[in-house]
XYZ file of C-alpha atoms in Angstrom:
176
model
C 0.000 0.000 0.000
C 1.379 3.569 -0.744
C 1.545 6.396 1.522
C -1.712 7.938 -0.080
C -3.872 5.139 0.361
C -2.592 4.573 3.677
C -3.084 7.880 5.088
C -6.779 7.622 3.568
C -7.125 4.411 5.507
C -5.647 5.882 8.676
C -7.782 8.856 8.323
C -10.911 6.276 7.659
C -10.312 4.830 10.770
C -9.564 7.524 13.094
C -13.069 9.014 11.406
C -15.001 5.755 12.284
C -14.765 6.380 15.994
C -16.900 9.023 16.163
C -14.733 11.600 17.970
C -15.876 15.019 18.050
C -14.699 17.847 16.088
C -11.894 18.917 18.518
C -10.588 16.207 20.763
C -7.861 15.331 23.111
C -5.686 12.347 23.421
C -7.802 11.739 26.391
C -11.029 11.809 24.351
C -9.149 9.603 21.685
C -8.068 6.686 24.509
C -12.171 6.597 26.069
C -13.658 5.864 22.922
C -10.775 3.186 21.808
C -11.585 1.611 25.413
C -15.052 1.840 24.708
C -15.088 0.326 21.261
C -12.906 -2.808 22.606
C -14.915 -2.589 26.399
C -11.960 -2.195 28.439
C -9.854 0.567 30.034
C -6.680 1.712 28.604
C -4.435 2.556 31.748
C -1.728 4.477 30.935
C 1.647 4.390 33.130
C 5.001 6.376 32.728
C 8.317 4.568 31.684
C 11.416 5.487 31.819
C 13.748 4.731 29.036
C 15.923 7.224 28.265
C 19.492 6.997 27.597
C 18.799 2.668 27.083
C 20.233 1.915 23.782
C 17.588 0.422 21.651
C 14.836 0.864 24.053
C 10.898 1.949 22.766
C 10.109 5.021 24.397
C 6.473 3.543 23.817
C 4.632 -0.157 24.932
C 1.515 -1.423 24.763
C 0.733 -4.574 26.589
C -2.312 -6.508 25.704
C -3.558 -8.513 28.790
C -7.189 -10.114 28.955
C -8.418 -7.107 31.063
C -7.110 -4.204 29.514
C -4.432 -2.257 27.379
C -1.342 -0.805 29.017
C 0.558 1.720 27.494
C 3.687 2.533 28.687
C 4.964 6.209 27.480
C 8.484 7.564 28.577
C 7.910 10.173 31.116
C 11.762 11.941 30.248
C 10.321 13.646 27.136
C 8.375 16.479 26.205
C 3.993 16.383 26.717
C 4.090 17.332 23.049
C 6.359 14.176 22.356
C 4.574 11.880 25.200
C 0.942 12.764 23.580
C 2.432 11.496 20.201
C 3.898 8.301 21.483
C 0.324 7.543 23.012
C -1.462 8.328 19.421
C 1.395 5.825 18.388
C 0.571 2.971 21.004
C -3.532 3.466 20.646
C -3.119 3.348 16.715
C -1.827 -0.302 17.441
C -4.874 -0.770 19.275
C -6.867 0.525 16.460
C -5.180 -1.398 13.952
C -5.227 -4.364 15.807
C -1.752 -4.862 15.110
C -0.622 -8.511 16.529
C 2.756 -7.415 18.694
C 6.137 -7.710 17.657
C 8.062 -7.129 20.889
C 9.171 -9.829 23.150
C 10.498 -8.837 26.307
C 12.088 -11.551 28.702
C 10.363 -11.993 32.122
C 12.453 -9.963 34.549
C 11.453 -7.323 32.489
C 7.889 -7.947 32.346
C 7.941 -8.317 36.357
C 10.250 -4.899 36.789
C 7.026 -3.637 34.812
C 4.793 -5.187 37.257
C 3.059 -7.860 35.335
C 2.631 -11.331 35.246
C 3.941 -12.445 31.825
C 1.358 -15.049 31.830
C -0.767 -12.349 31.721
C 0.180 -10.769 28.696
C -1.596 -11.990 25.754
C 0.135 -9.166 23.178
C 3.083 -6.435 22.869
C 4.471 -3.869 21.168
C 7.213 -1.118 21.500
C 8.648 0.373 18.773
C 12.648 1.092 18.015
C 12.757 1.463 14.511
C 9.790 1.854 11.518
C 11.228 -1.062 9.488
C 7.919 -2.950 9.906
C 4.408 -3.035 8.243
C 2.765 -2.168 11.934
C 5.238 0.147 12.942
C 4.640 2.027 9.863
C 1.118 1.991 9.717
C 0.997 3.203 13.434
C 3.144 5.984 12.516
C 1.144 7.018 9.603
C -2.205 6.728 12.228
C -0.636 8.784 14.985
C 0.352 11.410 12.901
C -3.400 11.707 11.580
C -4.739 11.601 14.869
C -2.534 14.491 15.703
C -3.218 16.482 12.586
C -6.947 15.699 13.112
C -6.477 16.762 16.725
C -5.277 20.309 15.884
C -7.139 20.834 12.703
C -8.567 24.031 12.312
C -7.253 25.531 15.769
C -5.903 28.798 15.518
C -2.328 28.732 13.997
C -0.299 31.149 13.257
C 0.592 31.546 9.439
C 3.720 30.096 7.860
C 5.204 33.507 7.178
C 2.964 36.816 8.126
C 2.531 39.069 4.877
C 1.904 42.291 6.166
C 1.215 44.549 8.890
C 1.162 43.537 12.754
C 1.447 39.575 11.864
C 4.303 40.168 9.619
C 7.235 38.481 10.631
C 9.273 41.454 11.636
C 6.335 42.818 13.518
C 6.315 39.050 15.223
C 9.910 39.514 16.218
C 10.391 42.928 16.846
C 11.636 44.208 19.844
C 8.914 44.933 22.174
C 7.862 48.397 22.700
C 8.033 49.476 25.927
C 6.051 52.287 26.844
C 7.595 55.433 28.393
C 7.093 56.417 31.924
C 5.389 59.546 32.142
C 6.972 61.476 35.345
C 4.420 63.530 36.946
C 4.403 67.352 36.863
């Protein structure tokens, strides 16, 4: 499938679950859980600095989905990773990441418990791909029409040298 046709089924999707005109990742993860009927907990990880480690998972247990997000990044970063982890839900993507069981215990689960998994390192796979494509929908779809400023100001007070003039500062009147 080509980038065109999988944006439009991305888009298709994300359209199909009925959001409302402007929503939050919060209003994006209720009606996921409430299409599959279970909760989607979400839990903060912390990754950073591990060589090769996803700075998103999503574990798949009987009960619910867990999605891990790496709490060392930015909101703007940790709200993406989420669209990233939810579009696997949404996709219904399988799981491709296998983590031993020391791990799954530092994470606080059972591994008996955990039916699928994901995290992603890299975009070399279908899913991985495909949930990239997603989250970045469900972002653009999050923000559409919300006041943004223009790409480059024409003229007048939202030109760009208006934008980063120095500020005017007004003069103190001394009394007489």
């Amino acid at each position: 499938m080509d980038l065109e046709q999988l944006r439009a089924s991305c888009e298709a999707r994300v359209e199909a679950l009925g959001l409302p005109h402007r929503f939050s990742t919060r209003d994006l993860r209720d009606a996921v859980a409430e299409r599959r009927g279970r909760p989607i907990v979400l839990r903060p990880l912390s990754t950073l600095g591990a060589m090769d480690a996803p700075c998103g998972i999503r574990l798949e247990t009987r009960d619910a989905d867990l999605l891990f997000y790496e709490e060392a990044t930015s909101p703007l970063h940790q709200n993406h990773i989420l669209a990233h982890e939810i579009s696997h839900i949404i996709c219904d993507h399988p799981g491709s990441l296998e983590l031993d069981t020391d791990t799954l215990h530092a994470l606080g689960f059972d591994p008996t418990l955990v039916q699928r998994m994901s995290g992603r390192t890299g975009y070399a796979g279908e899913d991985e791909r495909e949930a990239e494509v997603m989250a970045s929908v469900i972002r653009q779809l999050m923000y559409r029409r919300r006041e943004i400023p223009s790409s480059r100001p024409a003229s007048g007070s939202e030109s760009w040298d208006a934008l980063f003039a120095e500020p005017h500062r007004k003069k103190k009147r001394h009394p007489k």
